[in-house]
Amino acid sequence: MDGTEGSAGQPGPAERSHRSSVSSVGARAADVLVYLADDTVVPLAVENLPSLSAHELHRAVREVLQLPDIALDVFALWLVSPLLEVQLKP
């Protein structure tokens, strides 16, 4: 054998595309960690994360922290990565 056919341990192109399409099917709960300015963490379990709006996420954080609705005017959510920082407006 020359070793070019069916290397064990690595999926073929059909298997890779099947796995990526399966991962995006259906609504699932996801754990989200929200970090506050003082580095405390607010853990949230949210349903259907890809379609969650910034307003719904903001509301969930306010509920966990037991903040009044006026808090919407005094704090913001930011999505931060090593390459990008984006403020999420409700």
XYZ file of N, CA and C in Angstrom:
270
model
N 0.838 -1.193 0.000
C 0.000 0.000 0.000
C 0.869 1.236 0.000
N 0.390 2.273 -0.668
C 1.176 3.504 -0.722
C 0.774 4.503 0.346
N -0.291 4.258 1.112
C -0.689 5.123 2.223
C -1.465 6.353 1.816
N -1.867 6.481 0.538
C -2.599 7.662 0.109
C -4.093 7.509 0.258
N -4.566 6.271 0.461
C -5.996 6.056 0.548
C -6.443 5.846 1.973
N -7.478 6.563 2.406
C -8.137 6.350 3.690
C -7.220 6.333 4.890
N -6.556 7.420 5.160
C -5.696 7.464 6.342
C -6.555 7.358 7.591
N -6.200 6.428 8.453
C -6.961 6.193 9.679
C -6.827 7.377 10.616
N -7.939 7.743 11.265
C -7.893 8.823 12.243
C -8.294 10.174 11.694
N -8.226 10.375 10.394
C -8.621 11.654 9.823
C -9.850 11.462 8.951
N -10.904 12.236 9.219
C -12.133 12.089 8.423
C -11.953 12.617 7.008
N -12.691 12.036 6.098
C -12.667 12.507 4.725
C -13.506 13.763 4.573
N -13.480 14.394 3.393
C -14.232 15.641 3.176
C -15.725 15.509 3.427
N -16.305 14.368 3.066
C -17.750 14.182 3.274
C -18.079 14.153 4.759
N -17.225 13.505 5.554
C -17.477 13.427 6.987
C -17.314 14.796 7.647
N -16.315 15.565 7.224
C -16.095 16.899 7.807
C -17.280 17.815 7.517
N -17.791 17.816 6.291
C -18.913 18.694 5.963
C -20.170 18.257 6.701
N -20.339 16.952 6.909
C -21.509 16.460 7.646
C -21.452 16.938 9.091
N -20.284 16.868 9.703
C -20.163 17.292 11.098
C -20.439 18.775 11.252
N -19.948 19.604 10.348
C -20.173 21.041 10.497
C -21.634 21.399 10.281
N -22.341 20.673 9.408
C -23.749 20.982 9.187
C -24.602 20.492 10.351
N -24.198 19.409 10.989
C -24.949 18.884 12.121
C -24.850 19.834 13.301
N -23.714 20.479 13.487
C -23.517 21.350 14.641
C -24.411 22.585 14.600
N -24.920 22.964 13.446
C -25.732 24.168 13.363
C -27.230 23.879 13.312
N -27.626 22.631 13.508
C -29.036 22.256 13.402
C -29.688 22.285 14.779
N -30.860 22.908 14.864
C -31.649 22.857 16.090
C -31.264 23.903 17.122
N -32.237 24.203 17.982
C -32.012 25.165 19.057
C -31.516 24.418 20.288
N -30.424 24.877 20.853
C -29.854 24.234 22.028
C -29.549 25.290 23.073
N -29.478 24.836 24.317
C -29.071 25.726 25.392
C -27.559 25.880 25.341
N -27.094 27.080 25.673
C -25.657 27.337 25.685
C -25.315 28.098 26.957
N -24.142 27.829 27.472
C -23.661 28.563 28.630
C -22.897 29.785 28.144
N -23.250 30.945 28.687
C -22.609 32.203 28.339
C -22.042 32.793 29.619
N -20.816 33.265 29.543
C -20.207 33.942 30.684
C -20.115 35.424 30.374
N -20.704 36.243 31.253
C -20.653 37.692 31.109
C -19.703 38.209 32.180
N -18.652 38.902 31.757
C -17.676 39.447 32.692
C -18.015 40.905 32.967
N -18.103 41.251 34.245
C -18.375 42.628 34.641
C -17.060 43.404 34.722
N -17.154 44.719 34.872
C -15.967 45.573 34.899
C -15.012 45.208 36.028
N -15.532 44.666 37.130
C -14.669 44.280 38.252
C -14.190 42.825 38.140
N -14.299 42.240 36.959
C -13.869 40.877 36.646
C -14.680 39.787 37.333
N -15.842 40.110 37.882
C -16.727 39.053 38.365
C -17.449 38.464 37.156
N -17.866 37.224 37.288
C -18.478 36.506 36.174
C -19.943 36.251 36.477
N -20.791 36.522 35.477
C -22.216 36.217 35.568
C -22.487 35.084 34.574
N -22.688 33.855 35.072
C -22.983 32.740 34.158
C -24.460 32.742 33.772
N -24.730 32.531 32.500
C -26.097 32.463 31.991
C -26.251 31.204 31.145
N -27.406 30.594 31.212
C -27.762 29.506 30.295
C -28.859 30.055 29.398
N -28.575 30.183 28.123
C -29.534 30.775 27.193
C -29.926 29.760 26.130
N -31.162 29.857 25.682
C -31.680 28.999 24.621
C -31.471 29.691 23.274
N -31.137 28.923 22.281
C -31.039 29.408 20.902
C -30.133 30.632 20.797
N -28.913 30.486 21.228
C -27.937 31.579 21.259
C -27.748 32.296 19.922
N -27.708 31.604 18.782
C -27.495 32.326 17.518
C -28.563 33.372 17.198
N -29.782 33.206 17.720
C -30.829 34.184 17.404
C -31.160 35.084 18.594
N -30.357 35.030 19.646
C -30.575 35.865 20.829
C -30.215 37.317 20.512
N -31.121 38.239 20.828
C -30.833 39.651 20.571
C -30.051 40.245 21.735
N -29.397 41.366 21.482
C -28.653 42.060 22.535
C -29.605 42.499 23.642
N -30.822 42.894 23.279
C -31.812 43.315 24.275
C -32.165 42.160 25.218
N -32.355 40.956 24.668
C -32.681 39.792 25.494
C -31.512 39.414 26.408
N -30.296 39.508 25.890
C -29.121 39.217 26.701
C -28.975 40.245 27.826
N -29.201 41.501 27.500
C -29.151 42.588 28.482
C -30.172 42.338 29.594
N -31.384 41.951 29.206
C -32.452 41.676 30.172
C -32.079 40.502 31.075
N -31.490 39.458 30.496
C -31.098 38.290 31.281
C -30.041 38.653 32.323
N -29.090 39.489 31.946
C -28.052 39.924 32.895
C -28.682 40.766 34.003
N -29.578 41.667 33.636
C -30.253 42.503 34.649
C -31.047 41.649 35.619
N -31.723 40.612 35.113
C -32.507 39.727 35.989
C -31.611 38.971 36.964
N -30.490 38.445 36.482
C -29.580 37.703 37.350
C -28.996 38.618 38.423
N -28.645 39.840 38.037
C -28.063 40.787 38.992
C -29.125 41.533 39.799
N -30.393 41.289 39.497
C -31.527 41.937 40.163
C -31.418 43.463 40.094
N -31.178 43.960 38.894
C -31.074 45.394 38.660
C -32.407 45.929 38.132
N -32.747 47.172 38.451
C -33.988 47.756 37.919
C -33.855 48.048 36.427
N -34.983 48.316 35.778
C -34.985 48.593 34.338
C -34.145 49.811 33.973
N -33.981 50.749 34.889
C -33.182 51.949 34.613
C -31.722 51.582 34.320
N -31.300 50.399 34.736
C -29.927 49.950 34.480
C -29.637 49.868 32.982
N -30.679 49.731 32.181
C -30.503 49.710 30.732
C -29.811 50.972 30.248
N -30.037 52.090 30.951
C -29.450 53.368 30.557
C -28.039 53.583 31.082
N -27.591 52.757 32.034
C -26.311 53.056 32.671
C -25.221 52.017 32.436
N -25.525 50.899 31.813
C -24.443 49.981 31.472
C -24.680 49.363 30.103
N -23.595 48.890 29.506
C -23.657 48.342 28.157
C -22.972 46.985 28.129
N -23.315 46.200 27.144
C -22.666 44.917 26.910
C -21.684 45.076 25.751
N -20.524 44.462 25.889
C -19.500 44.496 24.851
C -19.140 43.066 24.472
N -18.986 42.825 23.198
C -18.477 41.573 22.680
C -17.008 41.816 22.380
N -16.120 41.106 23.088
C -14.692 41.390 22.994
C -13.935 40.138 22.581
N -13.052 40.306 21.614
C -12.135 39.246 21.197
C -10.752 39.881 21.050
N -9.731 39.095 20.801
C -8.404 39.686 20.633
C -8.309 40.659 19.449
N -9.207 40.533 18.477
C -9.131 41.374 17.288
C -10.206 42.439 17.187
N -11.246 42.362 18.032
C -12.387 43.253 17.831
C -13.119 43.494 19.144
N -13.609 44.722 19.323
C -14.482 45.063 20.440
C -15.709 45.765 19.869
N -16.888 45.233 20.209
C -18.140 45.778 19.676
C -19.115 45.982 20.832
N -19.698 47.195 20.906
C -20.727 47.436 21.915
C -22.063 46.944 21.361
N -22.759 46.135 22.177
C -24.063 45.603 21.785
C -25.157 46.544 22.279
N -25.851 47.158 21.366
C -26.941 48.068 21.710
C -28.252 47.294 21.738
N -29.093 47.566 22.750
C -30.390 46.857 22.805
C -31.324 47.240 21.672
